[in-house]
Coordinates of C-alpha atoms in Angstrom, one line a residue:
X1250 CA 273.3 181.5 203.8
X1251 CA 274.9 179.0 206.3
X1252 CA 274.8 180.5 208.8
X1253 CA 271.0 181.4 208.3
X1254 CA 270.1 177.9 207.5
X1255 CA 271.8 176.6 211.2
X1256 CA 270.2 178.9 212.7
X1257 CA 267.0 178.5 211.4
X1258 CA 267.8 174.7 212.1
X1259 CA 268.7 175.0 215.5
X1260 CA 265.2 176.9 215.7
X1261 CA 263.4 174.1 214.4
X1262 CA 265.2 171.3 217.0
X1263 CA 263.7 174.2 219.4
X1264 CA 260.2 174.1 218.0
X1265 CA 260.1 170.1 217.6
X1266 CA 261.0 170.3 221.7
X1267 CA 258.3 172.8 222.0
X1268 CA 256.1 170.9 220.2
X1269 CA 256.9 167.4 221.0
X1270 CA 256.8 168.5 224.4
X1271 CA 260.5 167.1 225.6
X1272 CA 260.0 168.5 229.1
X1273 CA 259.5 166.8 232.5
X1274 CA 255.7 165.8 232.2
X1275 CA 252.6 166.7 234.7
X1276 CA 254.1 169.8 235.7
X1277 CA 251.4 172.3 234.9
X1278 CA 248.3 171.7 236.5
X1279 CA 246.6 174.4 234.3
X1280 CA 248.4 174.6 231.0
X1281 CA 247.1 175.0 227.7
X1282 CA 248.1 172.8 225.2
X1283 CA 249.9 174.4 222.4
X1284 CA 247.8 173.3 219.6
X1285 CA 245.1 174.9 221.6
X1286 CA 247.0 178.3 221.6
X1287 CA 248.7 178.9 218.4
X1288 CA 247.1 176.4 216.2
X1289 CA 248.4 173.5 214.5
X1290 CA 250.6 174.3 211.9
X1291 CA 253.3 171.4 211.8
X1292 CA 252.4 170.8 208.0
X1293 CA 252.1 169.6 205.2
X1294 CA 254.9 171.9 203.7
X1295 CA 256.2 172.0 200.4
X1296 CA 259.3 172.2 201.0
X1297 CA 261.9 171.3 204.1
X1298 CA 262.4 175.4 203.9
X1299 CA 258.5 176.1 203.8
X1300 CA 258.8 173.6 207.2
X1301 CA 261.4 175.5 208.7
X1302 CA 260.7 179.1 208.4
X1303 CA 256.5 178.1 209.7
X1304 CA 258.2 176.0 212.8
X1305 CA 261.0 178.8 213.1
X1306 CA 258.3 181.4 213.0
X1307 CA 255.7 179.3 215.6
X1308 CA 258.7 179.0 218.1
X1309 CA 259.6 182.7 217.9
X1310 CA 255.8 183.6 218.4
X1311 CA 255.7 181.3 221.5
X1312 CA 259.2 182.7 222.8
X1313 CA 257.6 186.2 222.4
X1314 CA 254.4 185.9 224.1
X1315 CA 255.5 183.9 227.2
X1316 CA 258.1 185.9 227.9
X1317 CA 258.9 186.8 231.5
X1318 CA 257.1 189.9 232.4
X1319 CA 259.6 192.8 233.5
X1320 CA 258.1 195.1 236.4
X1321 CA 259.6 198.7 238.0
X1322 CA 258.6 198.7 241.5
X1323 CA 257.3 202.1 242.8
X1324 CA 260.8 202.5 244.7
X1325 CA 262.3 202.6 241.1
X1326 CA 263.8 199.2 241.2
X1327 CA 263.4 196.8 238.1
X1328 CA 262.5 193.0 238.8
X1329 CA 261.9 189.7 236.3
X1330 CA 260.5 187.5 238.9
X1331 CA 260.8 184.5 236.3
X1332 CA 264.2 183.5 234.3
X1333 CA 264.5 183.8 230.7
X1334 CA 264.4 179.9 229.6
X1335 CA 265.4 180.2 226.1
X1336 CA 262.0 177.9 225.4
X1337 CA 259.3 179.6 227.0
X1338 CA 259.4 176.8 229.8
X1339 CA 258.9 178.7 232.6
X1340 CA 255.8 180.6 231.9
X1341 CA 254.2 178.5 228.9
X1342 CA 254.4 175.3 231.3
X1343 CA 254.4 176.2 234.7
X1344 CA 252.9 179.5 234.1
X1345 CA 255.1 181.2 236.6
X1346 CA 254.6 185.1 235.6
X1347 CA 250.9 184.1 237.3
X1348 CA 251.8 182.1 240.5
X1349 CA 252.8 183.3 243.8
X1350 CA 252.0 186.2 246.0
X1351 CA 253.9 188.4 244.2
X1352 CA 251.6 187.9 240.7
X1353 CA 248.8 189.9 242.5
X1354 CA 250.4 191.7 245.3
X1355 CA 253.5 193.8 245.1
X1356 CA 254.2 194.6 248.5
X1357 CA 253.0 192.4 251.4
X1358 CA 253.7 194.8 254.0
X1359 CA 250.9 197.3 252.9
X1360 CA 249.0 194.9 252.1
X1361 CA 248.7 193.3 255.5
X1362 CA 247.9 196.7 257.0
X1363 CA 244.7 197.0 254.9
X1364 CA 243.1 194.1 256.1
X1365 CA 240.2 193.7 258.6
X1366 CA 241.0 190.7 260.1
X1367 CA 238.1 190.5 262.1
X1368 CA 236.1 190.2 259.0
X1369 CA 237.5 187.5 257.7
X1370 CA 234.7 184.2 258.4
X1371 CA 234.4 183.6 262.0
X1372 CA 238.4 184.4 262.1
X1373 CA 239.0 187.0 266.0
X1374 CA 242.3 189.2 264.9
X1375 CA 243.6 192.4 265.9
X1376 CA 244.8 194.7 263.1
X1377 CA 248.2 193.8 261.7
X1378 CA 251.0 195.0 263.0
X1379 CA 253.6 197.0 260.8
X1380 CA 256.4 195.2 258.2
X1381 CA 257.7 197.9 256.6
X1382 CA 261.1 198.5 257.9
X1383 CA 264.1 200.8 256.9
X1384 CA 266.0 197.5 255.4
X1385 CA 264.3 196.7 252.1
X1386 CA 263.0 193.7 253.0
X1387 CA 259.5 192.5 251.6
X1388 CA 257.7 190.0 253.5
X1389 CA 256.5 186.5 251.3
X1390 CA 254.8 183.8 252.5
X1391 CA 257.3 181.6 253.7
X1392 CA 258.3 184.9 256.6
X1393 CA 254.4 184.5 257.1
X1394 CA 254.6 180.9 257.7
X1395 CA 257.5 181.5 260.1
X1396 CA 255.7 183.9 262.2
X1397 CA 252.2 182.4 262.2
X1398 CA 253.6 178.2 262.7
X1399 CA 255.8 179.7 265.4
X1400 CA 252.8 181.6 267.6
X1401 CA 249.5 180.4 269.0
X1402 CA 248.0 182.5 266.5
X1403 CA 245.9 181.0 263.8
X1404 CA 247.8 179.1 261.0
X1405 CA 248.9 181.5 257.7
X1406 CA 246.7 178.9 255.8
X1407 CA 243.8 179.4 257.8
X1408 CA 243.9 182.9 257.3
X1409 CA 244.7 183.2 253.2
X1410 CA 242.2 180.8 252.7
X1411 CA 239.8 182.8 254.3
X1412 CA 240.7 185.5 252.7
X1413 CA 241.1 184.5 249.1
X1414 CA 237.7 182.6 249.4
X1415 CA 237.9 178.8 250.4
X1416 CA 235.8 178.3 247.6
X1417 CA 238.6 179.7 245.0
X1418 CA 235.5 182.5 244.2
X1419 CA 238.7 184.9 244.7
X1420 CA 241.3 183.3 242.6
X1421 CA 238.4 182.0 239.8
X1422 CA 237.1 185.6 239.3
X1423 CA 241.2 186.7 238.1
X1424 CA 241.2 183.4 236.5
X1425 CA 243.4 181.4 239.2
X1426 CA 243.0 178.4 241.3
X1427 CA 244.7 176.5 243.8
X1428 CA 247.7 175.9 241.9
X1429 CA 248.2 179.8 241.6
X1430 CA 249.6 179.5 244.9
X1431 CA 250.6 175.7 245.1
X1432 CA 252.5 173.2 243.5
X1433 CA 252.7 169.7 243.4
X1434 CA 256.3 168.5 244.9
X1435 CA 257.1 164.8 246.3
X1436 CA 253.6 163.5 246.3
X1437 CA 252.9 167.0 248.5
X1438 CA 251.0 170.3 248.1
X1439 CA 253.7 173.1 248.7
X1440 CA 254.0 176.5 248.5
X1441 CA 254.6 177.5 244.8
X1442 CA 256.7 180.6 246.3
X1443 CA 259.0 178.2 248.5
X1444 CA 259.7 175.8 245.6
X1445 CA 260.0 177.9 242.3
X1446 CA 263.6 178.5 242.9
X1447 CA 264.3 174.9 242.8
X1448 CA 261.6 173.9 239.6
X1449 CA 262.2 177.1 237.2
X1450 CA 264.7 176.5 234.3
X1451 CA 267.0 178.8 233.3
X1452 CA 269.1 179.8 236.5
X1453 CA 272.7 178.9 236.6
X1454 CA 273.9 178.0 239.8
X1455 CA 277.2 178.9 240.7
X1456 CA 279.7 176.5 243.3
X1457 CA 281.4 178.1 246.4
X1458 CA 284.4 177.0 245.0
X1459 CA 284.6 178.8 242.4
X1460 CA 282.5 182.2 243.3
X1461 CA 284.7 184.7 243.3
X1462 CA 284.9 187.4 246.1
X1463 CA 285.1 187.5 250.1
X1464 CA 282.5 188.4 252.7
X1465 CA 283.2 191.3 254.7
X1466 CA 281.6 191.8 258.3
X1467 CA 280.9 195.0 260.9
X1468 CA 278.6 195.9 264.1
X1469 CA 279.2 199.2 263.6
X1470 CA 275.7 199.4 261.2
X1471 CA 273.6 201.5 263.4
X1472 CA 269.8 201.8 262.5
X1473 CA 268.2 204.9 263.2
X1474 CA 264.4 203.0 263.7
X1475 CA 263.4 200.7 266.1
X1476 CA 260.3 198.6 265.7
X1477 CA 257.1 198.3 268.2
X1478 CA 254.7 196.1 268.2
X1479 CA 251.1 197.6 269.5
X1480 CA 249.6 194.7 269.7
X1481 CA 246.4 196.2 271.7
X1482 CA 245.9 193.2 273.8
X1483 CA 246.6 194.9 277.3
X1484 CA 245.8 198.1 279.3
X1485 CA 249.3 199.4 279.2
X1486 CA 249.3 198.9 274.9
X1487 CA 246.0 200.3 275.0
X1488 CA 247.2 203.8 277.1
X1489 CA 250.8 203.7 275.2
X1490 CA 249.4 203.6 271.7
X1491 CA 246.1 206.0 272.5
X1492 CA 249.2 208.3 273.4
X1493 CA 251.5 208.1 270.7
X1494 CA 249.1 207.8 268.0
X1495 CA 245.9 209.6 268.9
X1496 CA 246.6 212.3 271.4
X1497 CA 250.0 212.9 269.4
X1498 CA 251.5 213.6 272.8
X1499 CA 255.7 214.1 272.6
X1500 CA 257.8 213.2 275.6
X1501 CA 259.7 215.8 277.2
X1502 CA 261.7 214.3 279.7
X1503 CA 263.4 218.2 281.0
X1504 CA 259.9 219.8 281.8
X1505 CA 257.4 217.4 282.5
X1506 CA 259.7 216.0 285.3
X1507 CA 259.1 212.2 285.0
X1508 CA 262.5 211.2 285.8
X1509 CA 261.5 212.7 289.5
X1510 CA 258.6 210.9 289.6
X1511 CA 258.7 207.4 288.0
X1512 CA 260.3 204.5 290.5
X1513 CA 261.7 201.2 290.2
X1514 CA 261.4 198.9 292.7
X1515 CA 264.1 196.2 293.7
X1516 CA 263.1 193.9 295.9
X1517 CA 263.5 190.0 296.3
X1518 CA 266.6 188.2 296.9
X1519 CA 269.0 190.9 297.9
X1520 CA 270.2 192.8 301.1
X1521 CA 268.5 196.1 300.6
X1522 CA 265.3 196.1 299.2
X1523 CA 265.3 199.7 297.6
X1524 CA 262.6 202.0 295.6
X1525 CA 264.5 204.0 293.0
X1526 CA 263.2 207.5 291.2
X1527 CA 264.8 207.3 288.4
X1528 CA 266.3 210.4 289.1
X1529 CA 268.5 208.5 292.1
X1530 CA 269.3 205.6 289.6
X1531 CA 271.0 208.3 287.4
X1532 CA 272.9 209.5 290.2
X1533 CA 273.8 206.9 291.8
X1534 CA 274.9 205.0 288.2
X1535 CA 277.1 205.6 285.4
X1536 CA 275.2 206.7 282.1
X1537 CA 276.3 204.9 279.1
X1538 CA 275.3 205.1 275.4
X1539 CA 276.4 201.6 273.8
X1540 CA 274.7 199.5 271.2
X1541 CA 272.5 196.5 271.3
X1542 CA 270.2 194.6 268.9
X1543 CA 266.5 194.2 270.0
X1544 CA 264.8 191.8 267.7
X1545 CA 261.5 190.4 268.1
X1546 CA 260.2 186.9 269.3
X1547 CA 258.9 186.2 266.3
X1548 CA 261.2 187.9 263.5
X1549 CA 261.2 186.0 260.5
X1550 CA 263.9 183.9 259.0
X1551 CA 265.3 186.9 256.5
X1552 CA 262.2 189.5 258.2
X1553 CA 262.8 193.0 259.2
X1554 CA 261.3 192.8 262.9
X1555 CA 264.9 193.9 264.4
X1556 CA 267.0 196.7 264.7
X1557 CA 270.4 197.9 266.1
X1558 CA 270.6 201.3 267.4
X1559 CA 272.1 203.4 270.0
X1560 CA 270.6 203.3 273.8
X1561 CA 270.8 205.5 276.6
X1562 CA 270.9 204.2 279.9
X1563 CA 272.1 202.6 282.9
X1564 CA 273.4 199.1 283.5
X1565 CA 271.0 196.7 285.4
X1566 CA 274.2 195.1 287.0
X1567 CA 275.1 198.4 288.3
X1568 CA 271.6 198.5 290.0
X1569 CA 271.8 195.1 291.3
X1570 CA 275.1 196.1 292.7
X1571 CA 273.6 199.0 294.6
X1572 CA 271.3 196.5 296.4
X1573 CA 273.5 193.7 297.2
X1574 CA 272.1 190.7 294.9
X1575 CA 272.3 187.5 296.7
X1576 CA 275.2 184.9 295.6
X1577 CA 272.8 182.2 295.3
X1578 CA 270.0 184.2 293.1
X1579 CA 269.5 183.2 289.5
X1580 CA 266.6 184.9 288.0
X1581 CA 264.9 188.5 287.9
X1582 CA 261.2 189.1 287.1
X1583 CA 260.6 192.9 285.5
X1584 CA 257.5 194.1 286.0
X1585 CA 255.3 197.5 284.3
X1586 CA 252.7 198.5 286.5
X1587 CA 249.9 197.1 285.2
X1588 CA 252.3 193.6 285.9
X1589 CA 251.3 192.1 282.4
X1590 CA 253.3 190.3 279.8
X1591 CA 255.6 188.9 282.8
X1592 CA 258.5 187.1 281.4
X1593 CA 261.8 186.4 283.4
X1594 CA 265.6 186.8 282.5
X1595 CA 268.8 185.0 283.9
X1596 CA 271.1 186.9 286.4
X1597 CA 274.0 185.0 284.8
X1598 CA 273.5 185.9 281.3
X1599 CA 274.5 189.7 282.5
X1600 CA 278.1 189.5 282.6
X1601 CA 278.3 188.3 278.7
X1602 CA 275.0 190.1 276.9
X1603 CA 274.3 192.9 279.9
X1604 CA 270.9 194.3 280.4
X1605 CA 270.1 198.2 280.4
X1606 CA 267.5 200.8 281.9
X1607 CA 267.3 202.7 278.4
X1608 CA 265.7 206.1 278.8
X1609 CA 267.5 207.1 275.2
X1610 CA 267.2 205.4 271.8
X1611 CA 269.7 207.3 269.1
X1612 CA 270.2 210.4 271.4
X1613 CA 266.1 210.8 271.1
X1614 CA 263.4 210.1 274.4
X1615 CA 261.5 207.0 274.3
X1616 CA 258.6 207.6 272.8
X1617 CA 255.0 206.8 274.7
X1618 CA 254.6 203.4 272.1
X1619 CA 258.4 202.4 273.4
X1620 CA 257.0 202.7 277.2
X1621 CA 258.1 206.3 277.9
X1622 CA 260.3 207.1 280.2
X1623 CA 261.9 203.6 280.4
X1624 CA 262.4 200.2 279.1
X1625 CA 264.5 197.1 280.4
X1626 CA 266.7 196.1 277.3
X1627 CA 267.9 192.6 277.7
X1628 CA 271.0 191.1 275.7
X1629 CA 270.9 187.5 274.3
X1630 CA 267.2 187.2 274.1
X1631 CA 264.2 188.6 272.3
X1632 CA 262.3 191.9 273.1
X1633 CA 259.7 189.7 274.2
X1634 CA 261.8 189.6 277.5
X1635 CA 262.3 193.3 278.0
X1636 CA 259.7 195.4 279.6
X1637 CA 258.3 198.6 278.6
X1638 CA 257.4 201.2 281.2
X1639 CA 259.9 198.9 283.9
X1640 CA 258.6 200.1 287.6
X1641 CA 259.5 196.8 289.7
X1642 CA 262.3 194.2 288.7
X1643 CA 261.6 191.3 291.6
X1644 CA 265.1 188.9 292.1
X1645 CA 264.8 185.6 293.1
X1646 CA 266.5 182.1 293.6
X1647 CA 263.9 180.0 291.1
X1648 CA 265.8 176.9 289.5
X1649 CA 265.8 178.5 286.0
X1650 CA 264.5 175.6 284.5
X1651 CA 261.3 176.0 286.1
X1652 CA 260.4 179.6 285.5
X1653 CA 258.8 179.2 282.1
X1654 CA 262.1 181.5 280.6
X1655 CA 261.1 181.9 276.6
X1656 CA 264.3 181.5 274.2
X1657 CA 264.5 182.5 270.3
X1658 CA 262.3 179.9 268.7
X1659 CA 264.9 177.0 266.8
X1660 CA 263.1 177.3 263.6
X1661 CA 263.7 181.0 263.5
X1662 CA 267.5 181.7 265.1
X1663 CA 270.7 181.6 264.0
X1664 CA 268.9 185.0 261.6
X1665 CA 270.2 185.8 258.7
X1666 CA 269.4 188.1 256.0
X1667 CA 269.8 189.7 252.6
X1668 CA 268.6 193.1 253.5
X1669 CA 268.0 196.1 250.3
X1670 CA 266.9 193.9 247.5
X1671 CA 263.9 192.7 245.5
X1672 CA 263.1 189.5 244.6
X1673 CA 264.1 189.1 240.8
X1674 CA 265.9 192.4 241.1
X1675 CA 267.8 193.2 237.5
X1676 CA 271.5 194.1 237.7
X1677 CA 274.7 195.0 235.7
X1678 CA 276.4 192.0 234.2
X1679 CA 279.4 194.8 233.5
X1680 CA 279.7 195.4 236.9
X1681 CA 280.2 194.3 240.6
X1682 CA 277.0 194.5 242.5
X1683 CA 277.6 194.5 246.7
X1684 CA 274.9 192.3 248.7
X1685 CA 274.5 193.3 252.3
X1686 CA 272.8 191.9 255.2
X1687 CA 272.7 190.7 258.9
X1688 CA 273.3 187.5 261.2
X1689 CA 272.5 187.1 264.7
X1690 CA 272.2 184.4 267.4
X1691 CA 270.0 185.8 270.1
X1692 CA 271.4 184.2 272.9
X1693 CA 273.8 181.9 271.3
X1694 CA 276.1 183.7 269.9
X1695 CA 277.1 183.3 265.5
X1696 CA 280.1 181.5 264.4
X1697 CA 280.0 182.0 260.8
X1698 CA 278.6 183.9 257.9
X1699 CA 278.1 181.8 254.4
X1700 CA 276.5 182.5 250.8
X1701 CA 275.5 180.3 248.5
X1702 CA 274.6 180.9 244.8
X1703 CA 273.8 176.9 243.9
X1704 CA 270.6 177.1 246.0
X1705 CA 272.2 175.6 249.3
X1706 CA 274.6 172.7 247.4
X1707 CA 277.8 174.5 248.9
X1708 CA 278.4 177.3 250.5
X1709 CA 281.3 180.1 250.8
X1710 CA 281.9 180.7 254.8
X1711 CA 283.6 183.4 256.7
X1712 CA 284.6 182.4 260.0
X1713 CA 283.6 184.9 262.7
X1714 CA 286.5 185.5 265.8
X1715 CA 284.4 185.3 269.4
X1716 CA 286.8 186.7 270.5
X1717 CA 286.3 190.1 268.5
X1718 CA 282.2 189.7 267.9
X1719 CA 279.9 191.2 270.9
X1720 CA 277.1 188.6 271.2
X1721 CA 274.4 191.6 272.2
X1722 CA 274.5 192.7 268.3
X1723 CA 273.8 191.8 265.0
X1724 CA 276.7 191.4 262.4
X1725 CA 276.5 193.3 259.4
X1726 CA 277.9 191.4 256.4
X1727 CA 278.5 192.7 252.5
X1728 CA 279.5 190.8 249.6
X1729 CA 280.9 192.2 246.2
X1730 CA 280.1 190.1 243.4
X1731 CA 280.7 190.6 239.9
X1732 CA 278.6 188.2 237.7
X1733 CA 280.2 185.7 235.8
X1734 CA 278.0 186.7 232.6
X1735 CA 274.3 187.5 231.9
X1736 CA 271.6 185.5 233.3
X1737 CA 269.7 183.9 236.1
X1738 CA 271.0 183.1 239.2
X1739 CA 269.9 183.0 243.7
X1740 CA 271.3 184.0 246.5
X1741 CA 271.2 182.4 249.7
X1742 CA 272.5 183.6 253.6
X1743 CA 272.8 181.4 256.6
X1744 CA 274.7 181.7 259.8
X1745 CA 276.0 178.6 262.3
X1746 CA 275.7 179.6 266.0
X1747 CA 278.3 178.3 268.8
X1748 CA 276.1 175.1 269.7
X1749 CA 276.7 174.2 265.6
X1750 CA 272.8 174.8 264.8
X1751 CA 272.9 176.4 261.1
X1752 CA 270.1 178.9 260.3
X1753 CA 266.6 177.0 259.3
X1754 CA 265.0 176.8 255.6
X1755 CA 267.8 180.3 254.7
X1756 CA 265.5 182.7 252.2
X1757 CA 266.7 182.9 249.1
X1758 CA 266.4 185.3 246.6
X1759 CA 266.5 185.6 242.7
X1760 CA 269.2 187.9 240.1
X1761 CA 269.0 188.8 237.0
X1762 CA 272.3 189.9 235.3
X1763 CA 271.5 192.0 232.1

C-alpha cells in the first residue's frame, strides 16, 4: 500500500505540473489548452484518494495520447523522431511528432525528384538532380539551406514557400501553419528542424570527458558509386545525358576505338606544344589505379554528393613532363570541346593532391554521363574543377589570384559526416552500437576528427598524423559506443582543417537507446 500511494503521489506532483502548467511559457504557438482536450476534472473530490486516482488517471491519459510516435522506415529501420519526456512535453506543448520536414515527408531525396520545378509560380528550374546515395544519408532542410545559400540559385525559402502555398492553403488543408516548419528562437523565426535538438526535453547529453570509447580512422573505404550531376544546362550535358539515359548506349573502349581517336591538346606555356591521342598518352605514360575523393561544389555539411573510389589513369604531371612546362607557369585551363564550364587549377597544387587523366572508375569505363572516354580528376578541390570529356588543357603564367580559381565554399568544408543512420533511429541499450562516417578538407587538408554527444558543449578529438593522411581522400572514421542506459541522446561530427577552421553548423543527429 505504500508503495502504491507514492506512486500515485508522485503521479499527482506530475499532473498538478501538467496542469498548472510549470513549463517554460509561449512555447507553442498552436497548442491546445488542456482543459480544452481532456476536460476539466481537477475536482471537487470526496476524498484526497478520489483526487488522486482522477489526477493520476488524467496524467496517464495525457502521457498515453502524446506519446512520441514510433515509425519503421521502408529500409526496415525503426525511428522516434521525438524523446520520451516523461510529461508529454514534447508533443503536448511543442507538438513536435507534427513539425518538421520529416512529419510529412519521409525521404527528401525522392521527394525532390518528383517535383516540377518549373511549375512552381513564376519560379525557372531544371529538374532536381539525384540525393540518394550508397551512404544512408537523408537530406533535411538545413543540407538544403547549405546548397541553395551557397549557389546563385534561388533561396530554399523561396522555393518551399512556393511550393507549400505562400498562403499556408498547403499546410491549412493537413491542419498546419507556419509554425509546422518554424519556431520562434531569440526574438527570430528559425527552422523548427535546426533547433529541436536544442528545445526538446528529454535527451541527456553526455560530456567528452566522460564518453567512453575511441574513434578509429581509415582511407582505405572505397565506394563503388560515383555521383554526376546532369544538370542539362549545356550542349555537352545535353549529348552526355541523351546518351546515357535515353539511347542506353554502353562504352566500349576495345571496339569502338576511341582511345585512337580522341586527343588532348597541350599547348600554352611550355616547349613543345603537342596534340595527344590518347592512345600516345598511354604509351608514352605510366598507368596507375590509385584512389581519390571527388566531391561536389556544393556537398552539404553531412550530404552524400561525394565519393571515394578507385581511378584509372594517367598522371597530368607526367603529361606536363612530356611537354616541358615552363618554370615560371602557375595555372592550367582544361577545356571539353564544346569549351564550357571553364574553371582553372594551380600547377603547384600537383605535387601534394596530383591530378589524373581517368579513363577507369572501379576497374569499369567511364560511362557517357561521366564524359566518356575521359575526365581530368583534380586533387584538393571540388569536381567543379575537373572536366568531363578533357580534349585541350591550355598552361599559362596568370598571377593565380586573378584567374577567378573557385575553392570549397567556407560555410561548407572542413565536411564531415555521420553516414548509415536515420534520424531518431532506435538502438540497443544492451549493446555497443558503431557510428561511422567521413571528414575531408578539399584543399586544406583535416587535422582532427571529434564527436560530441552534449550537442557541441565538448567534444572528444582524435588527432589526425599529416604525416600518414593523403590530403586527395576522405577519412573514414567509426566509433563504438555503448550507451550509458536507456534514453535520448545526439550525436554530433566535426573536423578542424590545417588553417584551424573547424567544420560549420556540424549536423546532428538524434538516438534512442531502448
Amino acid at each position: 500500500m505504500k508503495k502504491e500511494t507514492t506512486r500515485r503521489v508522485a503521479a499527482l506532483a506530475l499532473a498538478l505540473c501538467v496542469c498548472l502548467g510549470c513549463c517554460t511559457p509561449a512555447v507553442a504557438e498552436n497548442a491546445q489548452t488542456d482543459s480544452a482536450v481532456y476536460g476539466n476534472d481537477i475536482g471537487p473530490f470526496e476524498t484526497w484518494e478520489d483526487a488522486w486516482n482522477s489526477m493520476y488517471d488524467r496524467t496517464q491519459r495525457i502521457l498515453e495520447e502524446n506519446k512520441p510516435e514510433t515509425t519503421t522506415l521502408s529500409n526496415g529501420v525503426t525511428v522516434q523522431r521525438t524523446p520520451d519526456d516523461g510529461r508529454a512535453f514534447n508533443n503536448r506543448i511543442y507538438n513536435a511528432d507534427n513539425r518538421g520536414c520529416f512529419a510529412c515527408h519521409e525521404d527528401l531525396n525522392t521527394l525532390v525528384m518528383g517535383i516540377e520545378f518549373s511549375s512552381i509560380g513564376n519560379i525557372s528550374f531544371f529538374e532536381h538532380f539525384e540525393l540518394s546515395n550508397p551512404y544512408g544519408i537523408d537530406y533535411d532542410i538545413g543540407m538544403c539551406v547549405d546548397c541553395h545559400e551557397g549557389s546563385t540559385s534561388r533561396p530554399i525559402a523561396d522555393i518551399i514557400h512556393a511550393y507549400h502555398g505562400s498562403d499556408n492553403r498547403a499546410f491549412s488543408s493537413m491542419g498546419g501553419d507556419c509554425w509546422s516548419c518554424h519556431i520562434s528562437r531569440d526574438g527570430e523565426m528559425k527552422l523548427w528542424d535546426e533547433q529541436k535538438h536544442r528545445v526538446l526535453s528529454g535527451i541527456t547529453n553526455v560530456r567528452s570527458d566522460i564518453l567512453e570509447g575511441e574513434i578509429t580512422y581509415t582511407q582505405d573505404v572505397i565506394t563503388g558509386d560515383v555521383f554526376t550531376l546532369g544538370w542539362i544546362t549545356a550542349e555537352t550535358d545535353r549529348e552526355r545525358v541523351l546518351s546515357h539515359y535515353v539511347e542506353d548506349m554502353t562504352p566500349d573502349p576495345l571496339t569502338d576505338g576511341v582511345y585512337d581517336s580522341w586527343t588532348i591538346d597541350i599547348s600554352g606555356a611550355v616547349d613543345t606544344p603537342t596534340v595527344f591521342t590518347l592512345s600516345e598518352l598511354m604509351e608514352k605514360c605510366e598507368i596507375v589505379t590509385t584512389t581519390m575523393t571527388y566531391a561536389c561544389y556544393l556537398n552539404p555539411i553531412g550530404g552524400g554528393l561525394i565519393a571515394n573510389p578507385q581511378i584509372t589513369g594517367i598522371r597530368l604531371k607526367d603529361v606536363f613532363d612530356l611537354v616541358g612546362v615552363h618554370e615560371d607557369a602557375t595555372v592550367y585551363w582544361p577545356y571539353d570541346a564544346k569549351k564550357t564550364n571553364l574553371k582553372p587549377n594551380f600547377i603547384d597544387h600537383l605535387d601534394e593532391f596530383g591530378a589524373y587523366i581517368v579513363f577507369e572508375i572501379n576497374g569499369e569505363p567511364l560511362t557517357y554521363e561521366e564524359g566518356y572516354p575521359v575526365q581530368l580528376w583534380v586533387g584538393g578541390t571540388t569536381a567543379h574543377n575537373c572536366k568531363k570529356k578533357l580534349d585541350q588543357i591550355v598552361i599559362t603564367t596568370d598571377d593565380p589570384q586573378s584567374v577567378g580559381y573557385l575553392p570549397a565554399l567556407d560555410n561548407l568544408c572542413p565536411a564531415a559526416a555521420i553516414t548509415h543512420f536515420k534520424e531518431g533511429q532506435i538502438i540497443s541499450s544492451e549493446e555497443p552500437y558503431t557510428f561511422e562516417g567521413y571528414v575531408f578538407g578539399y584543399e586544406y587538408p583535416v587535422t582532427t576528427i571529434e564527436i560530441s554527444f552534449d550537442k557541441g558543449a565538448t567534444w572528444m578529438v582524435t588527432e589526425l598524423p599529416q604525416e600518414e593522411i593523403d590530403p586527395s581522400q576522405w577519412v573514414y572514421w567509426y566509433f563504438e559506443w555503448m550507451p550509458p542506459a536507456p534514453g535520448t541522446y545526439t550525436i554530433m561530427v566535426r573536423s578542424t582543417d590545417i588553417r584551424g577552421n573547424s567544420t560549420p553548423n556540424p549536423i546532428s543527429y538524434l538516438i534512442n537507446a531502448r
